[in-house]
Coordinates of C-alpha atoms in Angstrom, one line a residue:
M120 CA -4.6 9.2 -17.4
T121 CA -6.4 8.1 -20.6
T122 CA -4.8 8.4 -24.0
K123 CA -6.1 8.4 -27.5
E124 CA -2.6 7.8 -28.9
Q125 CA -2.4 4.8 -31.2
L126 CA 0.4 2.7 -29.7
P127 CA 2.3 -0.2 -31.3
G128 CA 2.3 -3.8 -29.9
W129 CA 5.0 -2.7 -27.5
Q130 CA 6.6 0.4 -26.1
D131 CA 10.2 0.6 -24.8
L132 CA 10.6 3.1 -22.0
L133 CA 14.2 4.2 -21.1
V134 CA 14.2 4.2 -17.3
E135 CA 17.4 4.7 -15.4
G136 CA 19.5 3.7 -18.4
V137 CA 17.6 0.5 -19.0
L138 CA 14.9 -0.2 -21.6
V139 CA 11.7 -1.6 -20.0
R140 CA 9.4 -3.1 -22.6
I141 CA 5.7 -2.5 -22.1
T142 CA 3.8 -5.0 -24.2
H143 CA 0.3 -4.2 -25.4
P144 CA 0.6 -0.7 -23.9
D145 CA -2.9 0.2 -25.2
K146 CA -4.5 -2.6 -23.3
V147 CA -7.2 -1.2 -21.1
L148 CA -6.8 -2.2 -17.4
Y149 CA -9.5 0.1 -16.0
P150 CA -12.5 -0.1 -18.3
D151 CA -14.5 2.6 -16.5
T152 CA -11.9 5.2 -17.2
G153 CA -10.1 3.7 -20.2
T154 CA -6.9 3.7 -18.3
T155 CA -4.3 1.6 -20.2
K156 CA -1.2 -0.3 -19.2
A157 CA 0.9 2.6 -20.6
D158 CA -1.0 5.0 -18.4
V159 CA -0.3 2.8 -15.4
A160 CA 3.4 2.7 -16.3
R161 CA 3.5 6.5 -16.6
Y162 CA 1.7 6.9 -13.3
Y163 CA 4.3 4.7 -11.5
Q164 CA 7.1 6.6 -13.2
Q165 CA 5.8 9.9 -11.8
V166 CA 5.1 8.7 -8.3
A167 CA 8.3 6.7 -8.0
P168 CA 10.2 9.3 -5.9
F169 CA 7.4 9.3 -3.4
L170 CA 6.4 5.6 -3.4
I171 CA 9.8 4.1 -3.2
P172 CA 10.7 5.5 0.3
W173 CA 7.6 3.7 1.6
A174 CA 8.6 0.4 -0.1
M175 CA 12.4 0.3 -0.1
N176 CA 14.1 -2.9 1.1
R177 CA 10.8 -4.6 1.8
P178 CA 9.7 -7.9 0.2
A179 CA 6.9 -6.9 -2.2
T180 CA 3.9 -9.0 -2.7
R181 CA 2.1 -8.1 -6.0
K182 CA -1.6 -8.3 -6.7
R183 CA -2.1 -8.7 -10.5
W184 CA -5.0 -8.1 -12.9
V185 CA -3.6 -9.4 -16.2
D186 CA -6.8 -8.8 -18.0
G187 CA -7.8 -5.6 -16.2
V188 CA -9.9 -4.9 -13.2
G189 CA -13.2 -5.3 -15.0
T190 CA -16.3 -3.4 -13.8
E191 CA -18.3 -3.3 -10.6
S192 CA -20.8 -5.7 -12.1
K193 CA -18.2 -7.9 -13.7
P194 CA -14.9 -7.7 -11.7
G195 CA -11.7 -8.9 -13.4
K196 CA -9.8 -11.9 -12.0
S197 CA -6.8 -11.2 -9.8
F198 CA -4.2 -13.1 -7.9
F199 CA -1.5 -12.5 -5.4
Q200 CA 2.1 -13.3 -6.4
K201 CA 5.0 -13.6 -3.9
N202 CA 7.7 -15.6 -5.6
L203 CA 9.4 -14.1 -8.6
G204 CA 8.9 -15.8 -12.0
T205 CA 11.7 -17.0 -14.3
A206 CA 11.0 -14.2 -16.8
T207 CA 11.8 -11.5 -14.2
P208 CA 14.5 -9.1 -15.6
S209 CA 18.0 -9.6 -14.1
W210 CA 18.1 -6.0 -12.9
V211 CA 15.2 -6.4 -10.5
L212 CA 16.7 -6.4 -7.0
R213 CA 15.5 -9.4 -4.9
R214 CA 15.8 -11.1 -1.6
R215 CA 15.1 -14.6 -0.5
M216 CA 12.8 -15.2 2.4
H217 CA 12.2 -18.5 4.3
H218 CA 8.7 -19.5 5.2
K219 CA 7.6 -22.5 7.2
D220 CA 8.1 -25.1 4.5
H221 CA 9.6 -23.2 1.5
D222 CA 11.5 -20.2 0.3
N223 CA 10.2 -17.3 -1.8
L224 CA 12.2 -14.8 -3.8
Y225 CA 10.7 -11.4 -3.5
P226 CA 11.4 -8.2 -5.6
L227 CA 12.5 -5.1 -3.8
V228 CA 10.8 -1.9 -5.1
N229 CA 13.9 0.2 -4.8
D230 CA 14.0 1.9 -8.2
I231 CA 11.8 3.4 -10.9
R232 CA 12.5 0.7 -13.4
T233 CA 11.1 -2.0 -11.1
L234 CA 7.9 0.0 -10.7
V235 CA 7.6 0.3 -14.5
W236 CA 8.2 -3.4 -14.8
L237 CA 5.4 -4.0 -12.3
A238 CA 3.1 -2.0 -14.5
Q239 CA 4.2 -4.2 -17.4
I240 CA 3.0 -7.4 -15.6
A241 CA -0.2 -5.6 -14.5
A242 CA 0.8 -5.7 -10.9
L243 CA -1.5 -2.9 -9.9
E244 CA -1.2 -3.3 -6.2
I245 CA 2.0 -3.5 -4.2
H246 CA 1.9 -4.8 -0.6
V247 CA 4.8 -4.7 1.8
P248 CA 5.4 -5.5 5.5
Q249 CA 6.4 -2.9 8.2
W250 CA 10.0 -4.2 8.4
T251 CA 12.9 -4.1 6.0
F252 CA 15.8 -6.3 5.0
A253 CA 19.3 -5.5 6.4
E254 CA 22.1 -5.4 3.9
D255 CA 22.9 -9.0 4.6
G256 CA 19.3 -10.1 3.8
V257 CA 18.3 -10.6 7.4
P258 CA 14.9 -9.1 8.3
R259 CA 15.2 -6.2 10.7
N260 CA 12.8 -5.0 13.4
P261 CA 10.0 -2.9 12.1
D262 CA 10.6 0.8 11.4
R263 CA 6.9 1.7 11.5
L264 CA 3.6 0.7 13.0
V265 CA 0.4 0.6 11.1
L266 CA -3.3 0.7 12.1
D267 CA -5.8 -0.4 9.4
L268 CA -9.2 1.2 9.9
D269 CA -11.7 -1.0 8.1
P270 CA -15.4 0.1 8.2
G271 CA -18.0 -2.6 8.8
E272 CA -21.4 -2.7 7.1
G273 CA -23.2 0.5 7.8
A274 CA -20.0 2.5 8.4
G275 CA -17.8 4.2 5.9
L276 CA -14.9 6.6 5.4
A277 CA -16.5 9.3 7.6
E278 CA -16.5 6.9 10.5
C279 CA -12.9 5.9 9.7
A280 CA -11.9 9.6 9.7
A281 CA -13.4 10.1 13.1
V282 CA -11.6 7.1 14.5
S283 CA -8.3 8.2 12.9
L284 CA -8.5 11.4 14.8
I285 CA -9.0 9.5 18.1
A286 CA -6.2 7.1 17.2
R287 CA -3.9 10.0 16.3
D288 CA -4.3 11.3 19.9
S289 CA -3.8 7.9 21.4
L290 CA -0.6 7.4 19.4
A291 CA 0.7 10.9 20.3
Q292 CA 0.2 10.0 24.0
R293 CA 2.7 7.2 23.4
G294 CA 5.2 9.4 21.6
L295 CA 4.1 8.3 18.1
D296 CA 3.5 10.8 15.4
A297 CA 1.1 9.4 12.8
V298 CA 0.5 10.0 9.1
P299 CA -3.0 9.2 7.7
V300 CA -3.5 7.4 4.4
T301 CA -6.8 7.0 2.6
S302 CA -6.6 3.4 1.4
G303 CA -8.1 3.9 -2.0
G304 CA -10.7 1.3 -1.0
K305 CA -13.2 1.7 1.9
G306 CA -11.0 2.8 4.8
M307 CA -7.8 4.3 6.0
H308 CA -4.4 3.4 7.3
L309 CA -2.4 5.2 10.0
Y310 CA 1.4 4.9 10.0
A311 CA 3.8 5.9 12.8
P312 CA 7.6 5.6 12.7
L313 CA 9.4 3.2 15.1
D314 CA 13.0 3.2 16.1
R315 CA 13.5 -0.6 15.5
R316 CA 13.9 -1.4 19.2
R317 CA 10.6 -3.3 19.1
T318 CA 10.2 -6.6 17.4
S319 CA 7.2 -7.2 15.1
D320 CA 5.5 -9.1 17.8
D321 CA 6.1 -6.1 20.2
A322 CA 4.7 -3.7 17.6
A323 CA 1.6 -5.9 17.1
T324 CA 1.1 -6.0 20.8
L325 CA 1.4 -2.2 21.1
A326 CA -1.1 -1.8 18.2
Q327 CA -3.5 -4.3 19.8
D328 CA -3.3 -2.4 23.1
L329 CA -4.1 0.8 21.3
A330 CA -7.0 -0.7 19.5
Q331 CA -8.4 -2.2 22.6
S332 CA -8.0 1.0 24.5
I333 CA -9.9 3.0 21.8
E334 CA -12.6 0.3 21.7
H335 CA -13.0 0.6 25.5
E336 CA -13.5 4.4 25.3
H337 CA -15.6 4.4 22.1
P338 CA -17.5 1.0 22.1
D339 CA -20.3 2.3 19.8
L340 CA -17.8 3.3 17.1
V341 CA -14.8 0.9 17.3
V342 CA -14.1 -2.8 17.5
S343 CA -10.7 -4.4 18.0
R344 CA -11.7 -8.0 17.7
M345 CA -11.6 -9.8 14.4
D346 CA -15.0 -11.4 14.5
R347 CA -16.9 -9.9 11.5
S348 CA -20.2 -10.2 13.3
L349 CA -19.1 -7.5 15.7
R350 CA -18.3 -4.9 13.0
R351 CA -21.7 -3.8 11.8
G352 CA -21.9 0.1 12.0
K353 CA -18.4 0.2 13.5
V354 CA -14.8 0.6 12.4
F355 CA -12.5 -2.4 12.9
I356 CA -9.0 -1.4 13.9
D357 CA -6.9 -4.1 12.4
W358 CA -3.7 -4.2 14.5
S359 CA -2.6 -7.6 13.1
Q360 CA -0.9 -6.1 10.1
N361 CA 2.1 -5.5 12.2
W362 CA 2.8 -9.2 12.4
P363 CA 6.0 -10.0 10.4
G364 CA 4.1 -12.2 7.9
K365 CA 1.4 -9.6 7.1
T366 CA 1.5 -6.9 4.5
T367 CA -0.3 -3.6 3.8
V368 CA -0.8 -1.9 0.4
V369 CA 2.1 0.6 0.1
P370 CA 1.2 4.3 0.0
Y371 CA 0.9 5.6 -3.6
S372 CA 0.1 2.2 -4.9
L373 CA -2.9 1.9 -7.3
R374 CA -5.8 -0.2 -6.2
G375 CA -7.7 -2.8 -8.2
R376 CA -11.0 -1.0 -8.1
P377 CA -13.3 -0.1 -11.0
Q378 CA -11.5 3.3 -11.2
P379 CA -7.7 3.8 -10.6
M380 CA -7.9 4.8 -6.9
V381 CA -4.7 5.2 -4.9
A382 CA -3.6 4.6 -1.3
A383 CA -2.9 8.3 -0.7
P384 CA -1.0 9.9 2.2
R385 CA -3.0 12.8 3.5
C386 CA -2.5 15.9 5.7
W387 CA -4.4 15.9 9.0
E388 CA -6.1 19.2 8.0
E389 CA -7.9 17.2 5.3
V390 CA -9.2 14.6 7.7
I391 CA -12.7 16.0 8.2
P392 CA -15.2 13.1 8.8
D393 CA -18.0 14.5 6.6
A394 CA -15.7 15.9 3.8
L395 CA -12.9 13.3 3.4
A396 CA -12.9 11.3 0.1
Q397 CA -10.7 8.7 -1.5
L398 CA -8.4 9.9 -4.3
D399 CA -7.7 8.6 -7.8
A400 CA -4.4 8.6 -9.7
N401 CA -5.0 12.0 -11.4
Q402 CA -5.8 13.7 -8.1
V403 CA -2.7 12.2 -6.6
L404 CA -0.5 13.4 -9.4
T405 CA -2.0 16.9 -9.1
R406 CA -1.2 16.9 -5.3
I407 CA 2.4 15.9 -6.1
K408 CA 2.7 18.7 -8.6
D409 CA 1.4 21.1 -5.9
G410 CA 3.9 19.8 -3.4
I411 CA 1.3 18.0 -1.1
V412 CA 3.4 15.0 -0.2
P413 CA 3.0 14.0 3.5
E414 CA 5.8 11.9 4.9
L415 CA 6.6 10.0 8.1
D416 CA 8.6 12.1 10.6
T417 CA 11.3 9.7 11.6
T418 CA 12.7 12.2 14.1
K419 CA 9.6 11.4 16.2
S420 CA 9.9 7.6 16.2
G421 CA 8.8 5.7 19.3

């Protein structure tokens, strides 16, 4: 994703009939790899057909690194942004959402140009809930369930892979067909389609029951409780991300790590505890070129 091309102070990209201006396209956002803002924009252009189905019609929270991610020894500053700023292009689709004491206006990542615009503002990570807006702007029941497998100190991706295989079987017993996603960070996510008959609270309860059941059967490997003191050497199954106010990084999103890692959907054949590794942007683009694009099977929704 690096480029030696000498770029001007801006670059206009024609995306879906609209010019999206990338200012400072040669600005390095990932110092370890030399990955620039223009590289990020091109990455999101290429993965858009595969990312957008995971994000469509969901309020998108952005995590931004306006001066880059920095290095492992000196991380860059980041911040989460929910409400849209006044400089947001008029063509960005948006929905208003009421919180306890205020309203936020969120973008919908429904088109390629919005993804390119997110690259322009250095919104490297895109986080969405498990529910979508209806056409009238009212939140619908969730159309998927997510389990976030988070390794505690002394555990890692190998342990998460082992837990994912156990969780896959537990989900299958309940009629849910899961897709694994390596998070681009330390752990994994498992997604399973839902038929919208359950509320978000129902989905969270189901996920909690699953996590507690797996913990009961594998107490040396799994913890379902949120107390961090219990996680050492184990994998925490975070079921709470099914609550309506919670979000999870969307598959195919970049991560704000020292290298441009990606939350990458995987095939179950790849999930081998001692062999599974996180993927970076170049690897994900190669997989897409090779047709390796795992998707949720909505015909098997629970």
